[in-house]
PDB file of C-alpha atoms and ligand atoms in Angstrom:
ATOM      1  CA  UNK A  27      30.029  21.741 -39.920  1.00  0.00           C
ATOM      2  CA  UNK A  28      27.509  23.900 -42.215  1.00  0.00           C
ATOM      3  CA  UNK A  29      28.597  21.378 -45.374  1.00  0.00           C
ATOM      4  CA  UNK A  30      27.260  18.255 -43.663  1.00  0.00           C
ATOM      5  CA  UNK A  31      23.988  19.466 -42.411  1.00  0.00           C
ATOM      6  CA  UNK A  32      24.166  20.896 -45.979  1.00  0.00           C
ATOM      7  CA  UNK A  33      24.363  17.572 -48.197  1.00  0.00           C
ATOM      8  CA  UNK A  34      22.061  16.164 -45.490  1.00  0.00           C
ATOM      9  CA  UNK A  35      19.505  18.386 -46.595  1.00  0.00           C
ATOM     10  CA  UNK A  36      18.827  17.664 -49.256  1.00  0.00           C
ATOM     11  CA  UNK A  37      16.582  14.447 -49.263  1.00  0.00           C
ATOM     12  CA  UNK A  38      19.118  11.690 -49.284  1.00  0.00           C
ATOM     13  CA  UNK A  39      18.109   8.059 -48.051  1.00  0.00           C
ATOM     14  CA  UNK A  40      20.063   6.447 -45.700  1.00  0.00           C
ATOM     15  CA  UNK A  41      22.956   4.843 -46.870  1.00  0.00           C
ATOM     16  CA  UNK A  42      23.643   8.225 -49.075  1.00  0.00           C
ATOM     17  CA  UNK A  43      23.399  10.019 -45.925  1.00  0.00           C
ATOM     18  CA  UNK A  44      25.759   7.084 -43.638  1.00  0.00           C
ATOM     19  CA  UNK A  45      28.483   7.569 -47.271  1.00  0.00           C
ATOM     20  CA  UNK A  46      28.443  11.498 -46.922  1.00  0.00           C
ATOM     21  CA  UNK A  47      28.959  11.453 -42.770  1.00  0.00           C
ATOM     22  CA  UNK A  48      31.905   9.309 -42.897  1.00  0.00           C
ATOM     23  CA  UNK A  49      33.946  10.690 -45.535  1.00  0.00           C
ATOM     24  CA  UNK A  50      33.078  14.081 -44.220  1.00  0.00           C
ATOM     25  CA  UNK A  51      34.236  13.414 -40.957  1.00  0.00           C
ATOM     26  CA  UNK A  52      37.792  12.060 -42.318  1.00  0.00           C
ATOM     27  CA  UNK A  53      37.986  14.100 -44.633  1.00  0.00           C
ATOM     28  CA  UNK A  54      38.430  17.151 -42.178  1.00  0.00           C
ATOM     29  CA  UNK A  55      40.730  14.992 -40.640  1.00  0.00           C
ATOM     30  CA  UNK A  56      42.577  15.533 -43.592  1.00  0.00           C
ATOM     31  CA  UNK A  57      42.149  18.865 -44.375  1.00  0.00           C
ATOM     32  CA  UNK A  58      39.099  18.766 -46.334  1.00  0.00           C
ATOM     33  CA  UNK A  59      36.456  21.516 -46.115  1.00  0.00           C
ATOM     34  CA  UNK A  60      34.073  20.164 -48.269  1.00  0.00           C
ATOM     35  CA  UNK A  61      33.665  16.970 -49.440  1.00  0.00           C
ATOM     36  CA  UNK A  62      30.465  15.511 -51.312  1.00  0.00           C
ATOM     37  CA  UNK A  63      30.971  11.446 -51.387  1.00  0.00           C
ATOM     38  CA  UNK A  64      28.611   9.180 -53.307  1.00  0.00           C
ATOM     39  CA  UNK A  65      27.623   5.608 -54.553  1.00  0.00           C
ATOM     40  CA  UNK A  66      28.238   4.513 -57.903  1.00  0.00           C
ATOM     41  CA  UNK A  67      27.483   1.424 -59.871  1.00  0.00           C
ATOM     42  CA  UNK A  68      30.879   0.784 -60.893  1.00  0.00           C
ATOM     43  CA  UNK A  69      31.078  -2.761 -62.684  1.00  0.00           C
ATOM     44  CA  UNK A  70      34.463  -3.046 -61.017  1.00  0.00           C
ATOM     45  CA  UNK A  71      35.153  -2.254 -56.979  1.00  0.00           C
ATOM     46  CA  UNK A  72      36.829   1.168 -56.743  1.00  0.00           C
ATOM     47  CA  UNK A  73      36.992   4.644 -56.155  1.00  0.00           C
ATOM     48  CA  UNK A  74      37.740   8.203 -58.313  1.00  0.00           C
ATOM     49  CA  UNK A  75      37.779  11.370 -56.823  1.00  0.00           C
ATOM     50  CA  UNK A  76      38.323  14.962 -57.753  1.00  0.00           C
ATOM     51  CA  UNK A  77      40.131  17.665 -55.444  1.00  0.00           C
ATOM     52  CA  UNK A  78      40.850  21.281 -55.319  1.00  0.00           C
ATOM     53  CA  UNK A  79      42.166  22.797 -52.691  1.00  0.00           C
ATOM     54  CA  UNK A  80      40.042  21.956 -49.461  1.00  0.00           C
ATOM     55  CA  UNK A  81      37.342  20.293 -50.842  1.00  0.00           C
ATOM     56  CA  UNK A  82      36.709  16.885 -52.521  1.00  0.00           C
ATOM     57  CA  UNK A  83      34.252  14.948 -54.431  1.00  0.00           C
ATOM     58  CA  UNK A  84      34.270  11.288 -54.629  1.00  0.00           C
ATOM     59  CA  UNK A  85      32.859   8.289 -56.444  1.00  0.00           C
ATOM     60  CA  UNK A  86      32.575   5.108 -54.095  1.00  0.00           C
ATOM     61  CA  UNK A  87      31.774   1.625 -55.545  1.00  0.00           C
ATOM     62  CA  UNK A  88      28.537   0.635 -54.548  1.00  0.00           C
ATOM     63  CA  UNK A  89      29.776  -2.652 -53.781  1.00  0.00           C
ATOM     64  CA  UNK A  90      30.130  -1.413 -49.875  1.00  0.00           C
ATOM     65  CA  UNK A  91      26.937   0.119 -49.701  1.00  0.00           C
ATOM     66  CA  UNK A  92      25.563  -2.360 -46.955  1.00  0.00           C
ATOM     67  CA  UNK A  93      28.963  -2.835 -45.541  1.00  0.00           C
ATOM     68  CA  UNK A  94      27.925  -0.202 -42.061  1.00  0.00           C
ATOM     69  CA  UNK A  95      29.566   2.980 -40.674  1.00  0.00           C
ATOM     70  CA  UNK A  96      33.047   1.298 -39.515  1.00  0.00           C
ATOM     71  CA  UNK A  97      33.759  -0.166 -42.788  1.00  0.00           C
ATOM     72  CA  UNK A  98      32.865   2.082 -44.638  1.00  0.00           C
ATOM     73  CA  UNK A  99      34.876   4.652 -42.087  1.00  0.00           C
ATOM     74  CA  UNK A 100      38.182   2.510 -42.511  1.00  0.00           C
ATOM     75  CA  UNK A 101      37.555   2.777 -46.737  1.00  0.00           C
ATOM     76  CA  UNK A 102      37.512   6.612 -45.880  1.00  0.00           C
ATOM     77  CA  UNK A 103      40.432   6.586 -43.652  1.00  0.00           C
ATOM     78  CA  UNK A 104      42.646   4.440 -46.465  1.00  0.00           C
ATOM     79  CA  UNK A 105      41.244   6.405 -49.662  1.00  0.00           C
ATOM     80  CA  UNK A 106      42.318  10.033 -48.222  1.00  0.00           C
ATOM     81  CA  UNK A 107      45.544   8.202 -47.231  1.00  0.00           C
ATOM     82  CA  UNK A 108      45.982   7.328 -50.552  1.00  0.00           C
ATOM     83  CA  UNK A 109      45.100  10.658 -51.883  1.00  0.00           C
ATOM     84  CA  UNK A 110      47.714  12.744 -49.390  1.00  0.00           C
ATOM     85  CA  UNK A 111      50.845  13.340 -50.553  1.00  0.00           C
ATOM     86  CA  UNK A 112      53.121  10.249 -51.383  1.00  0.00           C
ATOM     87  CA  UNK A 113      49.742   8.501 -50.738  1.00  0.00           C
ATOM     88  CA  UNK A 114      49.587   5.214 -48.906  1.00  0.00           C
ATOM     89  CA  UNK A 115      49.747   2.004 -51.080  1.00  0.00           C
ATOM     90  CA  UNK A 116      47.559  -0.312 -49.099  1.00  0.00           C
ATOM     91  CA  UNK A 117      43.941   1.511 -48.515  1.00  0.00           C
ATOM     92  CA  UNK A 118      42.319  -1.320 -47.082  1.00  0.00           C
ATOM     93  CA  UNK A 119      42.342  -1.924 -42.855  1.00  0.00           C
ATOM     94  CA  UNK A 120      42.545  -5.668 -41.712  1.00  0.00           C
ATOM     95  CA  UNK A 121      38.868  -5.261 -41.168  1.00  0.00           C
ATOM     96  CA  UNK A 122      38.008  -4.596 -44.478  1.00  0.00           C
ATOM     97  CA  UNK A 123      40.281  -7.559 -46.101  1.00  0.00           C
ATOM     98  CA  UNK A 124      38.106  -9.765 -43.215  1.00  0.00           C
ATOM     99  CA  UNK A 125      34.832  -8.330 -44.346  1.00  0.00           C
ATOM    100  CA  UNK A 126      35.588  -8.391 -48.231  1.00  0.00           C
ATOM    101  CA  UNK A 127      36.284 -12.347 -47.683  1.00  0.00           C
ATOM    102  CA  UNK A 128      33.402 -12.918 -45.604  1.00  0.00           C
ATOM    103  CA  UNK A 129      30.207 -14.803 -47.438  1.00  0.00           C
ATOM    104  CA  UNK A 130      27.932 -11.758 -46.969  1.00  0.00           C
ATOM    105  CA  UNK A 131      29.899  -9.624 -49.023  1.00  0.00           C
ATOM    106  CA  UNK A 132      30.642 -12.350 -51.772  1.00  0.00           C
ATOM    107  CA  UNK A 133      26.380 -13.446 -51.499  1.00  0.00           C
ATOM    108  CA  UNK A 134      25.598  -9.564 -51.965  1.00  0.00           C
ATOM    109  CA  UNK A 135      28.167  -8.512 -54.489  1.00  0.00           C
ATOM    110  CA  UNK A 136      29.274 -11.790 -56.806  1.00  0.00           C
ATOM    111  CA  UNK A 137      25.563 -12.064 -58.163  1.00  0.00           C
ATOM    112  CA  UNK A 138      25.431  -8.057 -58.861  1.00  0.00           C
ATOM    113  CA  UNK A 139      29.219  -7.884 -60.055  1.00  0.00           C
ATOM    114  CA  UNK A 140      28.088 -10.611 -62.824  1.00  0.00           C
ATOM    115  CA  UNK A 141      25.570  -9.070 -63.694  1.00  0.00           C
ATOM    116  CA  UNK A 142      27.238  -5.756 -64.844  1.00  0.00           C
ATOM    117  CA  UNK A 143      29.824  -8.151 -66.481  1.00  0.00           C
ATOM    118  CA  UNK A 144      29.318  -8.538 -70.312  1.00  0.00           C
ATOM    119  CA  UNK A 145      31.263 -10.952 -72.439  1.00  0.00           C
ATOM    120  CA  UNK A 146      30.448 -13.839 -70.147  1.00  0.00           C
ATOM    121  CA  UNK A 147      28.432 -16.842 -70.694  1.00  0.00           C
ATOM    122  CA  UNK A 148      27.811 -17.843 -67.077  1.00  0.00           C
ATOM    123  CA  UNK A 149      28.575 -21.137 -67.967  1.00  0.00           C
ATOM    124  CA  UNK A 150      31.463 -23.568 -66.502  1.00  0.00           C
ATOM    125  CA  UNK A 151      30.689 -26.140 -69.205  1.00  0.00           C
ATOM    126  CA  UNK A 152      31.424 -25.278 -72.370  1.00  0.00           C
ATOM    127  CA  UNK A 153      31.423 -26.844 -75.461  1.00  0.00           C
ATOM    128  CA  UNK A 154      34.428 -28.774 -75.302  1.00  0.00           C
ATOM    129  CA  UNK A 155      35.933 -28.728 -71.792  1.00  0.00           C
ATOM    130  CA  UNK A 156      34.906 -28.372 -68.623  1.00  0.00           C
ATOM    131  CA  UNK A 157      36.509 -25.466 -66.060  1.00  0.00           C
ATOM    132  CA  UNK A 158      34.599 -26.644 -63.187  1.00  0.00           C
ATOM    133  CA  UNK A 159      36.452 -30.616 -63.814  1.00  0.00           C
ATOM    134  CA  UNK A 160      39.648 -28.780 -65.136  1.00  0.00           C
ATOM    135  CA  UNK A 161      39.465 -26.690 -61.241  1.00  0.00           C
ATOM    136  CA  UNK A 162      39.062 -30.350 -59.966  1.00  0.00           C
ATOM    137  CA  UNK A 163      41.886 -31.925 -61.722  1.00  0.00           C
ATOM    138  CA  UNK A 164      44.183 -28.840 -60.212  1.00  0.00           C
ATOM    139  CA  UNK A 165      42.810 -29.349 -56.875  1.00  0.00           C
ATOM    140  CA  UNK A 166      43.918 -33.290 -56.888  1.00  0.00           C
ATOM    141  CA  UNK A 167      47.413 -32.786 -58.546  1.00  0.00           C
ATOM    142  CA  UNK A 168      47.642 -30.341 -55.000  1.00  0.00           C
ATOM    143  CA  UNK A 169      48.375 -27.407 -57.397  1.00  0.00           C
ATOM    144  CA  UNK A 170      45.705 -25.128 -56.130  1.00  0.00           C
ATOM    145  CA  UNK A 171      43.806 -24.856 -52.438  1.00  0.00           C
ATOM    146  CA  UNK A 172      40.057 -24.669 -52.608  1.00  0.00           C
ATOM    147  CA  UNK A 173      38.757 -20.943 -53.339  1.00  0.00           C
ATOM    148  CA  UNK A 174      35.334 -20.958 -51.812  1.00  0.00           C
ATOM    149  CA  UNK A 175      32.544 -19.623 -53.818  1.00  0.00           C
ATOM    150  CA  UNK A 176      34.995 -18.962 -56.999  1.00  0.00           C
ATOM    151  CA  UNK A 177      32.771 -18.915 -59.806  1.00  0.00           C
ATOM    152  CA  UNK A 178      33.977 -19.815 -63.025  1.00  0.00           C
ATOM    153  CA  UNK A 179      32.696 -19.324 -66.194  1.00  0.00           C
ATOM    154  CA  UNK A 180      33.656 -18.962 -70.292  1.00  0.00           C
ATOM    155  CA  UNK A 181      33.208 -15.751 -71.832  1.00  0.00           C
ATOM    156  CA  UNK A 182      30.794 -15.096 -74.793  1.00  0.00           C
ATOM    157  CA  UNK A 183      33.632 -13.889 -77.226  1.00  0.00           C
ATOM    158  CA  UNK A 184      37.007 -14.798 -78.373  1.00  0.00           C
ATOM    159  CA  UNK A 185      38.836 -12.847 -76.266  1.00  0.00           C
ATOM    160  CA  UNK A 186      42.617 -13.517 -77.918  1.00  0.00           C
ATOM    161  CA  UNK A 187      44.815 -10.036 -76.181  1.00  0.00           C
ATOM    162  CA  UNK A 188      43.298 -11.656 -73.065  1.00  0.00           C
ATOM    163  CA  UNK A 189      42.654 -15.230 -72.513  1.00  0.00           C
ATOM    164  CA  UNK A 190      42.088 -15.486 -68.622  1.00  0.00           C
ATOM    165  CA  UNK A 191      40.756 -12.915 -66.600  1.00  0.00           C
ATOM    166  CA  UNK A 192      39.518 -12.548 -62.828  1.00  0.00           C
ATOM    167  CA  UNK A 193      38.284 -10.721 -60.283  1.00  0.00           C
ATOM    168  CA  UNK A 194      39.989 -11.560 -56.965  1.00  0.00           C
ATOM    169  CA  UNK A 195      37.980  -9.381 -54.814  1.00  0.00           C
ATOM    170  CA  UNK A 196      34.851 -11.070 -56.301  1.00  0.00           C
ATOM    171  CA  UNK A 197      35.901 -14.467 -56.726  1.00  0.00           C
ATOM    172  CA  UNK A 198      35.077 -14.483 -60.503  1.00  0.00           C
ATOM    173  CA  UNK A 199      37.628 -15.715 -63.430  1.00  0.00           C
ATOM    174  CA  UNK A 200      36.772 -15.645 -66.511  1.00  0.00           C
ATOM    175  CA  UNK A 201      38.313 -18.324 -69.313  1.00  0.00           C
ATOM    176  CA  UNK A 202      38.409 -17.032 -73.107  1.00  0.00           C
ATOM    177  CA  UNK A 203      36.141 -18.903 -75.081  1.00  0.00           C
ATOM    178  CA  UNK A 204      39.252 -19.063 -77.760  1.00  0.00           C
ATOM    179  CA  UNK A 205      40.413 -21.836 -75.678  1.00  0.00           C
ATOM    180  CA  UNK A 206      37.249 -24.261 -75.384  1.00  0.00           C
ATOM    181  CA  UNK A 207      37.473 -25.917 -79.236  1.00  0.00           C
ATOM    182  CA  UNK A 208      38.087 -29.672 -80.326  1.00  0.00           C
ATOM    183  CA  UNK A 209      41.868 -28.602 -81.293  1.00  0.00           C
ATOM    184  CA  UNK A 210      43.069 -27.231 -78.034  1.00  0.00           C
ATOM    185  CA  UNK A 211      44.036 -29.684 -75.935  1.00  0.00           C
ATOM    186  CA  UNK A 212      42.617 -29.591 -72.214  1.00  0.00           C
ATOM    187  CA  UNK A 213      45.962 -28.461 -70.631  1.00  0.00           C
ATOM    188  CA  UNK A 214      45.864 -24.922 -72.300  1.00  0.00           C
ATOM    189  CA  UNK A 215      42.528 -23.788 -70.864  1.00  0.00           C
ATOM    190  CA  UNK A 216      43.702 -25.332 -67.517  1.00  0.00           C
ATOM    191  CA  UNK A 217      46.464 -23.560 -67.568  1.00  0.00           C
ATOM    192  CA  UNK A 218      45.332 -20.431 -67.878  1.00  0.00           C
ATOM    193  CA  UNK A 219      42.487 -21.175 -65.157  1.00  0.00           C
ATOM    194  CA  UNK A 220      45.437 -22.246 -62.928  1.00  0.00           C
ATOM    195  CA  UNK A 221      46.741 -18.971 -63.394  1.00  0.00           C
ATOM    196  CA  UNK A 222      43.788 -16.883 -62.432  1.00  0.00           C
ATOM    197  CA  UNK A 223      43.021 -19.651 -59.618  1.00  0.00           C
ATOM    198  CA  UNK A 224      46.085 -18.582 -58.190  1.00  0.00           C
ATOM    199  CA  UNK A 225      45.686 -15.188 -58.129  1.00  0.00           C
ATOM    200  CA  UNK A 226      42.319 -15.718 -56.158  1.00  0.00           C
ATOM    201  CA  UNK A 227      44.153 -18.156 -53.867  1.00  0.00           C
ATOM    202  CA  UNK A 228      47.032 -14.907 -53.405  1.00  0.00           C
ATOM    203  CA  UNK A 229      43.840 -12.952 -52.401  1.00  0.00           C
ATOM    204  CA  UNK A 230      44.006  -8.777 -52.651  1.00  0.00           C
ATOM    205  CA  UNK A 231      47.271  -7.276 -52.705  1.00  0.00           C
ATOM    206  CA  UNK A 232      49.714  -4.846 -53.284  1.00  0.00           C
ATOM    207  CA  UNK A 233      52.566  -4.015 -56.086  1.00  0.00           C
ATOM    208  CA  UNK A 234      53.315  -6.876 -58.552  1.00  0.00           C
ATOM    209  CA  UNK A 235      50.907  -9.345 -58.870  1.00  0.00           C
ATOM    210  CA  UNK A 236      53.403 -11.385 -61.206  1.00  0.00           C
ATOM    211  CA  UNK A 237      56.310 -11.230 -59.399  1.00  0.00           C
ATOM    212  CA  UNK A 238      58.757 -14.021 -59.485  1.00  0.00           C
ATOM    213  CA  UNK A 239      57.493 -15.886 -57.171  1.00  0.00           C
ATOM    214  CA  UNK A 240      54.363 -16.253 -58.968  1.00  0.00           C
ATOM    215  CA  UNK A 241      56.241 -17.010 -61.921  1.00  0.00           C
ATOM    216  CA  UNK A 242      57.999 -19.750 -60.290  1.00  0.00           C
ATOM    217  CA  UNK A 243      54.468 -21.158 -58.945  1.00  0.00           C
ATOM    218  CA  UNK A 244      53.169 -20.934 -62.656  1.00  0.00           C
ATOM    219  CA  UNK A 245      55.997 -23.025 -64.009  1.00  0.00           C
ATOM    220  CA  UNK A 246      54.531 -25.842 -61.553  1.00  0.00           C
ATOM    221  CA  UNK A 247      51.787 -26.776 -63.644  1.00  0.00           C
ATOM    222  CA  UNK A 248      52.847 -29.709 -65.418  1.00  0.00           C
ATOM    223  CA  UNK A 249      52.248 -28.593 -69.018  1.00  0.00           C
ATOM    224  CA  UNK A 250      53.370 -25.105 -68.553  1.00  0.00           C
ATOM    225  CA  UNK A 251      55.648 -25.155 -71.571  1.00  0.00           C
ATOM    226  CA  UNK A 252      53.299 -26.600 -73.818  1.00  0.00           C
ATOM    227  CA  UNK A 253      50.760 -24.262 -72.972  1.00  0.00           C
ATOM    228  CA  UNK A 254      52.597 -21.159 -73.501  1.00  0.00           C
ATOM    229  CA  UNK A 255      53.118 -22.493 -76.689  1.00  0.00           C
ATOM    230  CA  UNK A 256      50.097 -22.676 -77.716  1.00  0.00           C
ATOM    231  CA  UNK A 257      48.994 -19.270 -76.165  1.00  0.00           C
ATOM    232  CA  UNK A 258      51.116 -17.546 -78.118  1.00  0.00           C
ATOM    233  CA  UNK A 259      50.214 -19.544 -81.179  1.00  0.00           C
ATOM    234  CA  UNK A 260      46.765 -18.107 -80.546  1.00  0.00           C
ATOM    235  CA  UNK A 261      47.687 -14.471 -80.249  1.00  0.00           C
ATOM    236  CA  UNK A 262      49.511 -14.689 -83.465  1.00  0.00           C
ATOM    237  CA  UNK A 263      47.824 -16.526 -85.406  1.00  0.00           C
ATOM    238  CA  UNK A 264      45.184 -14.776 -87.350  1.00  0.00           C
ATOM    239  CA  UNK A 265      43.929 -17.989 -88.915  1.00  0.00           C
ATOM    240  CA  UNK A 266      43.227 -19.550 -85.571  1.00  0.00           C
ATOM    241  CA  UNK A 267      39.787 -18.190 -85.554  1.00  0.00           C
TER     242      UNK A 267
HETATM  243 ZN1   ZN B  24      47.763 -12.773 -64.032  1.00  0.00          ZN
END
């Protein structure tokens, strides 16, 4: 294995080093020559790679940098999966769905993924209504189960194309600040916070994330009609500024 001691050489710390070892090792399993693996600051978690041939080069979120050699081993194993032929839909072993919902991953990453967020205003309060009291609300009517460490927060612009928006892998949703004026009454923004809230609840997964049973789950909310009323109002509506 010339290629490892190779990229080893090359004064790498650590955790570059532990990233380049495992996906070198699976990726011969797969048929790889050469492949040259390394951390990047994505703002979102994922992966991109290039191939030709037998060898590989590969972008990994930096999200799992402090996530050890059998995590990070399993991402391997389910990202060359998913690059083979006809390549496997879930990438991500039971351990990893058990470490990406354990509080050391959401204490490392949640602070970091906010950071690289723009358009957000880190605040639940805004300056008409509430998402932290509008989660509470949902919670009592039993619509939603309690998320822990969801953080919730308007964004900085009026988002209109999108009006709710989350991150289920790091617990984050994100309420268009469209939706927080005198005018709107409070069942539109908790609406479309019951929305994303469910999609956190659903938790990382596969195919449709609106399928019909989501739909049906949706319709629950006791001013679902009215709200969709008003959302599309608010796409429209170019003099709803
Ligand atoms: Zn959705």
């Amino acid at each position: 294995m010339t290629d490892i001691s190779y990229w080893g050489a090359i004064g790498m710390n650590d955790q570059e080093r532990q990233l380049q070892q495992c996906f070198s090792d699976v990726g011969a399993e797969h048929g790889f020559s050469r492949v040259m693996a390394n951390w990047e600051r994505f703002k979102e978690f994922k992966a991109t790679w290039k191939r030709c041939s037998g060898s590989a080069e590969l972008r990994i979120t930096d999200y799992m940098m402090d996530s050890g050699p059998e995590l990070i081993n399993d991402l391997a194993k389910g990202i060359f999966g998913r690059m083979g032929r006809g390549g496997a839909k879930d990438i991500y072993s039971e351990r990893l769905r058990q470490h990406f919902l354990s509080p050391e991953f959401i204490q490392r990453n949640q602070p970091l993924y906010l950071k690289r967020s723009r358009n957000l205003a880190y605040q639940h309060q805004g300056h008409v209504h509430d998402l932290q009291a509008l989660q509470n609300d949902l919670l009592d009517m039993g619509l939603i189960s309690k998320v822990p460490e969801a953080y919730l927060t308007w964004t900085k612009g009026d988002n209109r194309q999108r009006v709710g928006y989350c991150s289920v892998i790091m617990r984050v949703v994100a309420v268009s600040r469209v939706l927080d004026r005198q005018e709107t009454p409070s069942y539109v923004p908790s609406y479309v916070l019951y929305h994303e809230l469910l999609h956190l609840e659903d938790g990382l997964r596969f195919g449709s994330y609106h399928d019909r049973e989501f739909r049906e789950r949706e319709r629950v909310h006791p001013y679902h009609k009215e709200a969709e009323r008003w959302l599309r109002k608010i796409v429209a509506d170019p003099q709803f500024r």
